[in-house]
Tab-separated table of C-alpha atoms and ligand atoms in Angstrom:
chain	number	residue	atom	x	y	z
A	763	MET	CA	281.456	115.660	-90.159
A	764	VAL	CA	284.486	114.254	-91.901
A	765	ASP	CA	285.899	110.740	-92.086
A	766	ALA	CA	289.429	109.382	-92.070
A	767	PHE	CA	289.521	109.465	-95.882
A	768	GLY	CA	288.628	113.146	-96.073
A	769	ARG	CA	285.031	112.644	-97.195
A	770	ILE	CA	282.676	115.263	-95.803
A	771	ALA	CA	279.065	114.378	-95.014
A	772	THR	CA	276.785	116.841	-96.774
A	773	ASP	CA	273.822	114.588	-97.605
A	774	LEU	CA	271.616	113.382	-94.740
A	775	ARG	CA	269.078	110.602	-95.397
A	776	VAL	CA	266.387	110.605	-92.759
A	777	SER	CA	264.066	107.637	-92.363
A	778	VAL	CA	260.826	108.758	-90.743
A	779	THR	CA	259.316	105.276	-90.369
A	780	ASP	CA	260.176	101.632	-91.061
A	781	ARG	CA	256.559	100.838	-92.000
A	782	CYS	CA	255.373	100.514	-95.558
A	783	ASN	CA	252.052	100.083	-97.337
A	784	LEU	CA	253.609	97.834	-99.991
A	785	ARG	CA	255.294	94.455	-99.491
A	786	CYS	CA	257.757	94.355	-102.360
A	787	THR	CA	258.985	90.788	-102.671
A	788	TYR	CA	262.622	91.900	-102.911
A	789	CYS	CA	262.351	94.045	-99.791
A	790	MET	CA	260.239	92.349	-97.120
A	791	PRO	CA	258.109	89.247	-96.465
A	792	PRO	CA	254.315	89.252	-97.075
A	793	GLU	CA	253.491	89.602	-93.398
A	794	GLY	CA	255.754	92.644	-93.021
A	795	LEU	CA	258.432	92.924	-90.348
A	796	ASP	CA	258.573	93.484	-86.601
A	797	TRP	CA	257.911	97.206	-86.807
A	798	ILE	CA	259.742	99.565	-84.489
A	799	PRO	CA	257.409	100.419	-81.563
A	800	GLY	CA	255.875	103.890	-81.875
A	801	ASP	CA	257.519	105.239	-78.715
A	802	GLU	CA	260.944	104.416	-80.138
A	803	LEU	CA	260.371	106.464	-83.298
A	804	LEU	CA	261.805	109.953	-83.178
A	805	SER	CA	259.133	112.630	-82.930
A	806	ALA	CA	258.950	115.415	-85.504
A	807	ASP	CA	260.747	117.737	-83.066
A	808	GLU	CA	263.500	115.187	-82.414
A	809	LEU	CA	264.000	114.559	-86.133
A	810	VAL	CA	264.178	118.277	-86.854
A	811	ARG	CA	266.661	118.762	-84.021
A	812	VAL	CA	269.040	116.208	-85.537
A	813	VAL	CA	268.581	117.790	-88.970
A	814	ARG	CA	269.345	121.214	-87.449
A	815	LEU	CA	272.559	119.929	-85.896
A	816	ALA	CA	273.552	118.185	-89.126
A	817	VAL	CA	272.942	121.366	-91.139
A	818	ALA	CA	275.084	123.308	-88.674
A	819	GLU	CA	277.759	120.646	-89.284
A	820	GLY	CA	277.699	121.189	-93.053
A	821	VAL	CA	274.811	119.102	-94.382
A	822	THR	CA	273.247	120.843	-97.395
A	823	GLU	CA	270.855	118.140	-98.635
A	824	VAL	CA	268.228	116.306	-96.622
A	825	ARG	CA	266.263	113.415	-98.108
A	826	PHE	CA	263.305	111.963	-96.230
A	827	THR	CA	262.615	108.291	-96.783
A	828	GLY	CA	261.504	105.101	-95.029
A	829	GLY	CA	259.796	102.567	-94.966
A	830	GLU	CA	257.210	104.644	-96.728
A	831	PRO	CA	257.517	108.259	-95.552
A	832	LEU	CA	253.964	109.124	-96.649
A	833	VAL	CA	252.495	106.801	-94.008
A	834	ARG	CA	253.685	109.354	-91.464
A	835	PRO	CA	250.919	111.963	-91.010
A	836	ASP	CA	253.305	114.623	-89.682
A	837	LEU	CA	255.660	114.484	-92.679
A	838	GLU	CA	254.673	118.019	-93.740
A	839	ALA	CA	255.555	119.323	-90.258
A	840	ILE	CA	258.928	117.540	-90.360
A	841	ILE	CA	259.684	118.964	-93.792
A	842	ALA	CA	258.590	122.445	-92.751
A	843	GLY	CA	260.880	122.228	-89.730
A	844	ALA	CA	263.843	121.278	-91.899
A	845	ALA	CA	262.989	123.847	-94.579
A	846	GLY	CA	262.862	126.595	-91.975
A	847	LEU	CA	266.484	126.094	-90.936
A	848	SER	CA	269.156	128.599	-91.793
A	849	PRO	CA	270.912	127.986	-94.094
A	850	ALA	CA	267.982	126.055	-95.585
A	851	PRO	CA	269.007	122.642	-96.907
A	852	SER	CA	267.621	121.287	-100.153
A	853	ILE	CA	264.836	118.878	-99.248
A	854	SER	CA	263.837	115.794	-101.180
A	855	LEU	CA	261.659	112.735	-100.657
A	856	THR	CA	261.875	109.096	-101.722
A	857	THR	CA	258.420	107.513	-101.834
A	858	ASN	CA	256.377	104.826	-103.531
A	859	GLY	CA	253.987	107.611	-104.558
A	860	ILE	CA	250.857	106.217	-102.912
A	861	GLY	CA	249.020	109.147	-101.325
A	862	LEU	CA	250.761	111.845	-103.345
A	863	THR	CA	247.541	112.813	-105.078
A	864	LYS	CA	246.355	114.191	-101.738
A	865	ARG	CA	249.671	115.484	-100.412
A	866	ALA	CA	251.935	116.652	-103.241
A	867	GLU	CA	250.710	120.250	-102.877
A	868	SER	CA	251.025	120.328	-99.082
A	869	LEU	CA	254.477	118.750	-99.221
A	870	ARG	CA	255.576	121.333	-101.756
A	871	ALA	CA	254.115	124.105	-99.620
A	872	ALA	CA	256.001	122.734	-96.593
A	873	GLY	CA	259.309	123.110	-98.432
A	874	LEU	CA	259.849	119.937	-100.448
A	875	THR	CA	261.818	120.699	-103.587
A	876	ARG	CA	262.567	117.329	-105.199
A	877	ILE	CA	260.967	113.905	-105.280
A	878	ASN	CA	261.930	110.361	-106.280
A	879	VAL	CA	259.137	107.857	-106.863
A	880	SER	CA	259.966	104.155	-106.927
A	881	LEU	CA	258.380	102.192	-109.751
A	882	ASP	CA	259.638	98.852	-111.061
A	883	THR	CA	256.991	97.968	-113.651
A	884	LEU	CA	254.213	99.502	-115.732
A	885	ASP	CA	252.265	96.259	-115.899
A	886	ARG	CA	249.397	96.114	-113.424
A	887	GLU	CA	249.495	92.358	-112.802
A	888	ARG	CA	253.234	92.392	-112.449
A	889	PHE	CA	253.083	95.376	-110.101
A	890	THR	CA	250.522	93.550	-107.979
A	891	SER	CA	252.600	90.397	-107.703
A	892	LEU	CA	255.851	92.334	-107.134
A	893	THR	CA	254.480	94.643	-104.432
A	894	ARG	CA	251.697	92.294	-103.219
A	895	ARG	CA	249.284	95.233	-103.563
A	896	ASP	CA	247.122	96.310	-106.540
A	897	ARG	CA	248.194	99.975	-106.416
A	898	LEU	CA	249.846	100.767	-109.774
A	899	ALA	CA	247.127	103.297	-110.671
A	900	ASP	CA	247.717	105.120	-107.365
A	901	VAL	CA	251.446	105.348	-108.060
A	902	LEU	CA	250.913	106.687	-111.585
A	903	ASP	CA	248.370	109.213	-110.294
A	904	GLY	CA	250.850	110.190	-107.592
A	905	ILE	CA	253.535	110.865	-110.192
A	906	GLU	CA	251.128	113.133	-112.095
A	907	ALA	CA	250.241	114.932	-108.861
A	908	ALA	CA	253.939	115.514	-108.106
A	909	LYS	CA	254.440	116.992	-111.581
A	910	ALA	CA	251.347	119.171	-111.203
A	911	ALA	CA	252.629	120.434	-107.852
A	912	GLY	CA	255.807	121.624	-109.573
A	913	LEU	CA	258.180	119.050	-108.108
A	914	HIS	CA	260.339	119.076	-111.208
A	915	PRO	CA	261.940	116.899	-112.433
A	916	VAL	CA	260.232	113.906	-110.862
A	917	LYS	CA	262.797	111.114	-110.709
A	918	ILE	CA	261.727	107.489	-110.952
A	919	ASN	CA	263.813	104.797	-109.234
A	920	THR	CA	263.672	101.351	-110.814
A	921	VAL	CA	265.405	98.185	-109.641
A	922	PRO	CA	265.677	95.817	-112.613
A	923	MET	CA	265.441	92.171	-111.590
A	924	ARG	CA	266.193	89.152	-113.703
A	925	GLY	CA	263.103	87.362	-114.945
A	926	VAL	CA	260.907	89.841	-113.069
A	927	ASN	CA	261.013	93.187	-114.890
A	928	ASP	CA	264.307	93.228	-116.815
A	929	ASP	CA	262.313	92.989	-120.054
A	930	GLU	CA	260.862	96.447	-119.305
A	931	VAL	CA	264.098	98.439	-119.337
A	932	VAL	CA	263.419	99.953	-122.762
A	933	SER	CA	259.665	100.390	-122.355
A	934	LEU	CA	260.122	102.096	-118.982
A	935	VAL	CA	262.532	104.578	-120.574
A	936	ARG	CA	260.094	105.265	-123.427
A	937	TRP	CA	257.349	105.865	-120.881
A	938	ALA	CA	259.619	108.170	-118.839
A	939	ILE	CA	260.482	110.247	-121.902
A	940	ASP	CA	256.791	110.532	-122.849
A	941	SER	CA	255.846	111.398	-119.282
A	942	GLY	CA	258.570	113.987	-118.765
A	943	VAL	CA	260.162	112.216	-115.799
A	944	HIS	CA	263.784	111.124	-115.237
A	945	LEU	CA	264.299	107.389	-114.836
A	946	ARG	CA	267.187	105.921	-112.863
A	947	PHE	CA	268.011	102.227	-112.820
A	948	ILE	CA	269.543	100.996	-109.576
A	949	GLU	CA	271.424	97.721	-109.193
A	950	GLN	CA	269.825	95.488	-106.609
A	951	MET	CA	271.852	95.362	-103.390
A	952	PRO	CA	272.083	92.772	-100.592
A	953	LEU	CA	269.648	94.663	-98.365
A	954	ASP	CA	266.510	92.524	-98.308
A	955	ALA	CA	265.034	91.280	-95.049
A	956	GLN	CA	264.978	87.698	-96.361
A	957	HIS	CA	268.699	87.665	-97.362
A	958	ALA	CA	267.749	86.270	-100.759
A	959	TRP	CA	269.935	88.610	-102.842
A	960	SER	CA	272.308	86.871	-105.217
A	961	ARG	CA	275.039	88.408	-107.322
A	962	GLN	CA	274.192	86.058	-110.206
A	963	GLU	CA	270.570	87.211	-110.270
A	964	MET	CA	271.456	90.893	-110.027
A	965	VAL	CA	270.996	92.784	-113.298
A	966	LYS	CA	274.274	94.653	-113.718
A	967	ALA	CA	274.734	98.223	-114.925
A	968	ASP	CA	276.502	96.866	-118.037
A	969	GLU	CA	273.453	94.771	-118.911
A	970	ILE	CA	271.113	97.717	-118.453
A	971	LEU	CA	273.283	99.856	-120.727
A	972	ALA	CA	273.426	97.083	-123.346
A	973	GLN	CA	269.629	96.909	-123.399
A	974	LEU	CA	269.393	100.682	-123.692
A	975	ALA	CA	271.908	100.680	-126.541
A	976	SER	CA	269.659	98.307	-128.503
A	977	ALA	CA	266.882	100.916	-128.655
A	978	PHE	CA	268.556	104.298	-128.177
A	979	THR	CA	271.741	106.129	-128.991
A	980	LEU	CA	273.471	106.935	-125.705
A	981	GLU	CA	275.701	109.875	-124.913
A	982	PRO	CA	277.075	110.785	-121.509
A	983	ALA	CA	274.944	113.643	-120.171
A	984	ALA	CA	276.733	116.935	-119.903
A	985	GLU	CA	276.402	117.540	-116.173
A	986	VAL	CA	279.261	116.859	-113.809
A	987	ARG	CA	278.596	113.714	-111.782
A	988	GLY	CA	280.177	114.896	-108.517
A	989	SER	CA	278.939	112.746	-105.674
A	990	ASP	CA	275.698	111.847	-107.514
A	991	PRO	CA	275.869	108.061	-107.822
A	992	ALA	CA	273.920	108.065	-111.106
A	993	GLU	CA	275.870	107.869	-114.338
A	994	ARG	CA	273.623	109.983	-116.507
A	995	TRP	CA	273.048	109.324	-120.178
A	996	THR	CA	271.186	111.281	-122.804
A	997	VAL	CA	269.167	108.695	-124.711
A	998	THR	CA	267.677	109.347	-128.142
A	999	SER	CA	265.358	106.944	-129.933
A	1000	LEU	CA	266.942	105.451	-133.064
A	1001	ASP	CA	264.562	107.472	-135.280
A	1002	GLY	CA	265.673	110.630	-133.431
A	1003	ALA	CA	262.102	111.492	-132.436
A	1004	ALA	CA	262.365	111.180	-128.658
A	1005	THR	CA	265.105	112.121	-126.260
A	1006	GLY	CA	265.562	112.113	-122.498
A	1007	VAL	CA	267.996	111.521	-119.665
A	1008	VAL	CA	268.478	108.164	-117.943
A	1009	GLY	CA	270.554	107.454	-114.856
A	1010	VAL	CA	272.274	104.155	-114.096
A	1011	ILE	CA	273.391	103.555	-110.528
A	1012	GLY	CA	275.834	100.655	-110.333
A	1013	SER	CA	275.895	100.482	-106.563
A	1014	VAL	CA	277.474	97.014	-106.623
A	1015	THR	CA	279.523	96.798	-109.826
A	1016	ARG	CA	280.445	100.494	-110.027
A	1017	PRO	CA	280.614	101.538	-106.388
A	1018	PHE	CA	280.842	105.245	-105.666
A	1019	CYS	CA	282.043	104.952	-102.064
A	1020	ALA	CA	285.140	107.094	-102.698
A	1021	ALA	CA	282.856	110.063	-103.384
A	1022	CYS	CA	280.223	109.168	-100.788
A	1023	ASP	CA	278.934	112.224	-98.920
A	1024	ARG	CA	276.032	110.486	-97.151
A	1025	VAL	CA	275.035	109.891	-93.585
A	1026	ARG	CA	271.812	108.222	-92.476
A	1027	LEU	CA	269.452	108.613	-89.559
A	1028	THR	CA	267.072	105.730	-88.873
A	1029	SER	CA	263.522	106.397	-87.699
A	1030	ASP	CA	264.478	105.227	-84.197
A	1031	GLY	CA	267.329	107.687	-83.968
A	1032	GLN	CA	270.393	105.655	-84.903
A	1033	LEU	CA	273.038	107.389	-87.003
A	1034	ARG	CA	274.713	105.252	-89.691
A	1035	ASN	CA	277.773	106.201	-91.704
A	1036	CYS	CA	276.986	103.683	-94.487
A	1037	LEU	CA	274.005	101.691	-95.791
A	1038	PHE	CA	276.089	98.585	-95.113
A	1039	SER	CA	277.472	99.569	-91.738
A	1040	GLN	CA	277.430	96.884	-89.028
A	1041	THR	CA	277.343	99.531	-86.315
A	1042	GLU	CA	275.130	102.484	-85.449
A	1043	THR	CA	275.444	105.440	-83.136
A	1044	ASP	CA	272.518	105.829	-80.775
A	1045	LEU	CA	271.323	109.436	-80.776
A	1046	ARG	CA	267.844	108.747	-79.400
A	1047	THR	CA	268.990	107.959	-75.858
A	1048	PRO	CA	271.062	111.124	-75.452
A	1049	LEU	CA	268.353	113.192	-77.185
A	1050	ARG	CA	265.850	111.961	-74.598
A	1051	ASN	CA	268.251	112.203	-71.664
A	1052	GLY	CA	268.791	115.920	-71.984
A	1053	ALA	CA	272.064	115.919	-73.929
A	1054	SER	CA	273.236	119.314	-75.117
A	1055	ASP	CA	273.575	120.096	-78.814
A	1056	GLU	CA	277.358	119.957	-78.393
A	1057	GLU	CA	277.181	116.475	-76.876
A	1058	VAL	CA	275.006	115.175	-79.710
A	1059	VAL	CA	277.311	116.736	-82.314
A	1060	VAL	CA	280.328	114.978	-80.771
A	1061	LEU	CA	278.526	111.649	-81.261
A	1062	MET	CA	277.655	112.541	-84.843
A	1063	ARG	CA	281.253	113.445	-85.633
A	1064	GLU	CA	282.537	110.236	-84.032
A	1065	CYS	CA	280.100	108.191	-86.093
A	1066	LEU	CA	281.303	109.740	-89.331
A	1067	ALA	CA	284.972	109.514	-88.350
A	1068	ALA	CA	284.613	105.719	-88.222
A	1069	LYS	CA	283.257	105.435	-91.787
A	1070	LYS	CA	284.972	102.679	-93.768
A	1071	ALA	CA	286.563	103.194	-97.171
A	1072	GLY	CA	283.903	101.179	-98.986
A	1073	HIS	CA	280.785	99.060	-98.601
A	1074	GLY	CA	282.840	95.884	-98.963
A	1075	ILE	CA	280.236	93.846	-100.879
A	1076	ASP	CA	283.075	92.230	-102.846
A	1077	GLU	CA	285.062	91.252	-99.784
A	1078	PRO	CA	284.916	87.592	-98.641
A	1079	THR	CA	284.095	88.729	-95.117
A	1080	PHE	CA	281.103	90.820	-96.263
A	1081	LEU	CA	277.987	90.513	-94.126
A	1082	PRO	CA	274.714	92.284	-94.964
A	1083	PRO	CA	273.639	94.876	-92.417
A	1084	LEU	CA	271.575	93.697	-89.454
A	1085	ARG	CA	268.660	95.885	-90.530
A	1086	PRO	CA	267.035	95.517	-93.948
A	1087	MET	CA	266.830	98.478	-96.344
A	1088	SER	CA	263.284	99.312	-95.234
A	1089	ALA	CA	264.400	99.853	-91.638
A	1090	ILE	CA	267.529	101.804	-92.537
A	1091	GLY	CA	265.995	104.147	-95.077
A	1092	GLY	CA	266.545	103.671	-98.777
B	712	SAM	N1	259.007	103.426	-99.673
B	712	SAM	C1	259.870	104.360	-100.347
B	712	SAM	C2	260.017	104.009	-101.804
B	712	SAM	O1	259.376	103.059	-102.261
B	712	SAM	O2	260.756	104.705	-102.497
B	712	SAM	C3	261.230	104.548	-99.678
B	712	SAM	C4	261.922	103.349	-99.155
B	712	SAM	S1	262.387	102.141	-100.366
B	712	SAM	C5	263.298	101.023	-99.349
B	712	SAM	C6	263.604	103.058	-101.264
B	712	SAM	C7	264.121	102.433	-102.514
B	712	SAM	O3	264.883	101.319	-102.182
B	712	SAM	C8	263.070	101.946	-103.488
B	712	SAM	O4	263.323	102.545	-104.743
B	712	SAM	C9	263.312	100.460	-103.582
B	712	SAM	O5	263.081	99.966	-104.868
B	712	SAM	C10	264.758	100.389	-103.234
B	712	SAM	N2	265.214	99.099	-102.766
B	712	SAM	C11	264.652	98.273	-101.870
B	712	SAM	N3	265.401	97.176	-101.713
B	712	SAM	C12	266.464	97.312	-102.515
B	712	SAM	C13	267.606	96.537	-102.806
B	712	SAM	N4	267.805	95.363	-102.234
B	712	SAM	N5	268.510	97.002	-103.677
B	712	SAM	C14	268.335	98.199	-104.276
B	712	SAM	N6	267.292	99.001	-104.042
B	712	SAM	C15	266.367	98.560	-103.191
């Protein structure tokens, strides 16, 4: 699956549900959203079929996400189906961590190799007001369970927001170093259901790095960045006692579209060539109407061929996607 700019899709993001057990203020309203009806969600077999076709087309990494992927009881079966493919893709999960205490081992046994847990604050009251649920302890326990299950390194995704948690940039990094996890800061993008995102409010990658530089010495981490959107830094406390790696993902101010190798499948079977795409390719209808593998692959290739050069957030004509992040798959 290659686009007009020569980018090859090797990283498939699969949303398994649009539902979530948190209500993060920057993601969705308190009452939730109009969830996709259950009969429109792809079954485990349908999801694995699309993953199989994508792997045959050159995908080497599959990340399961949502919504909250752990609300789906058959996630282990989906992962096992993907892990059993030949050649086996690398399989990762993006989750809020709630429920990992019970499932980290079974997910690992099913074939999960890497995990990202989203966590924006270490303060219980703040967590409760930000996510509208008092579940910080569950998330922290989930992170420990992921470590204990051998999902190493656990990566933590944090969206810094002005006046909300941007005063925790340094303390979150100190906690990550102490906890043996890798923290990545991600610039907030115009992907919320409420369309409340504002460029002025967004905490920019430069600001995050300036805060880090006040408490740590920073050196670019040795690894090659490739298509990984995170700029990785080795951070060392000013007294030299603690050191770790921090990622900064400047999705808005330092876009990485030119190296983008991603393609996304929504939980209702729509293929997207970009988070910000205004169009989708319906795979669910042909999947359910008896289409052959070859016919589905043609649609997948056509979808990728139409991928634009960039997300276009800086263009005057930019419009946010019709679906919010939670329904696309973050
Ligand atoms: N429920 C899972 C989780 O919490 O990781 C997966 C879905 S969630 C939408 C994936 C990630 O998207 C989370 O780390 C969340 O913080 C992030 N996110 C949500 N809205 C965002 C936005 N507008 N800009 C940047 N990241 C966002």
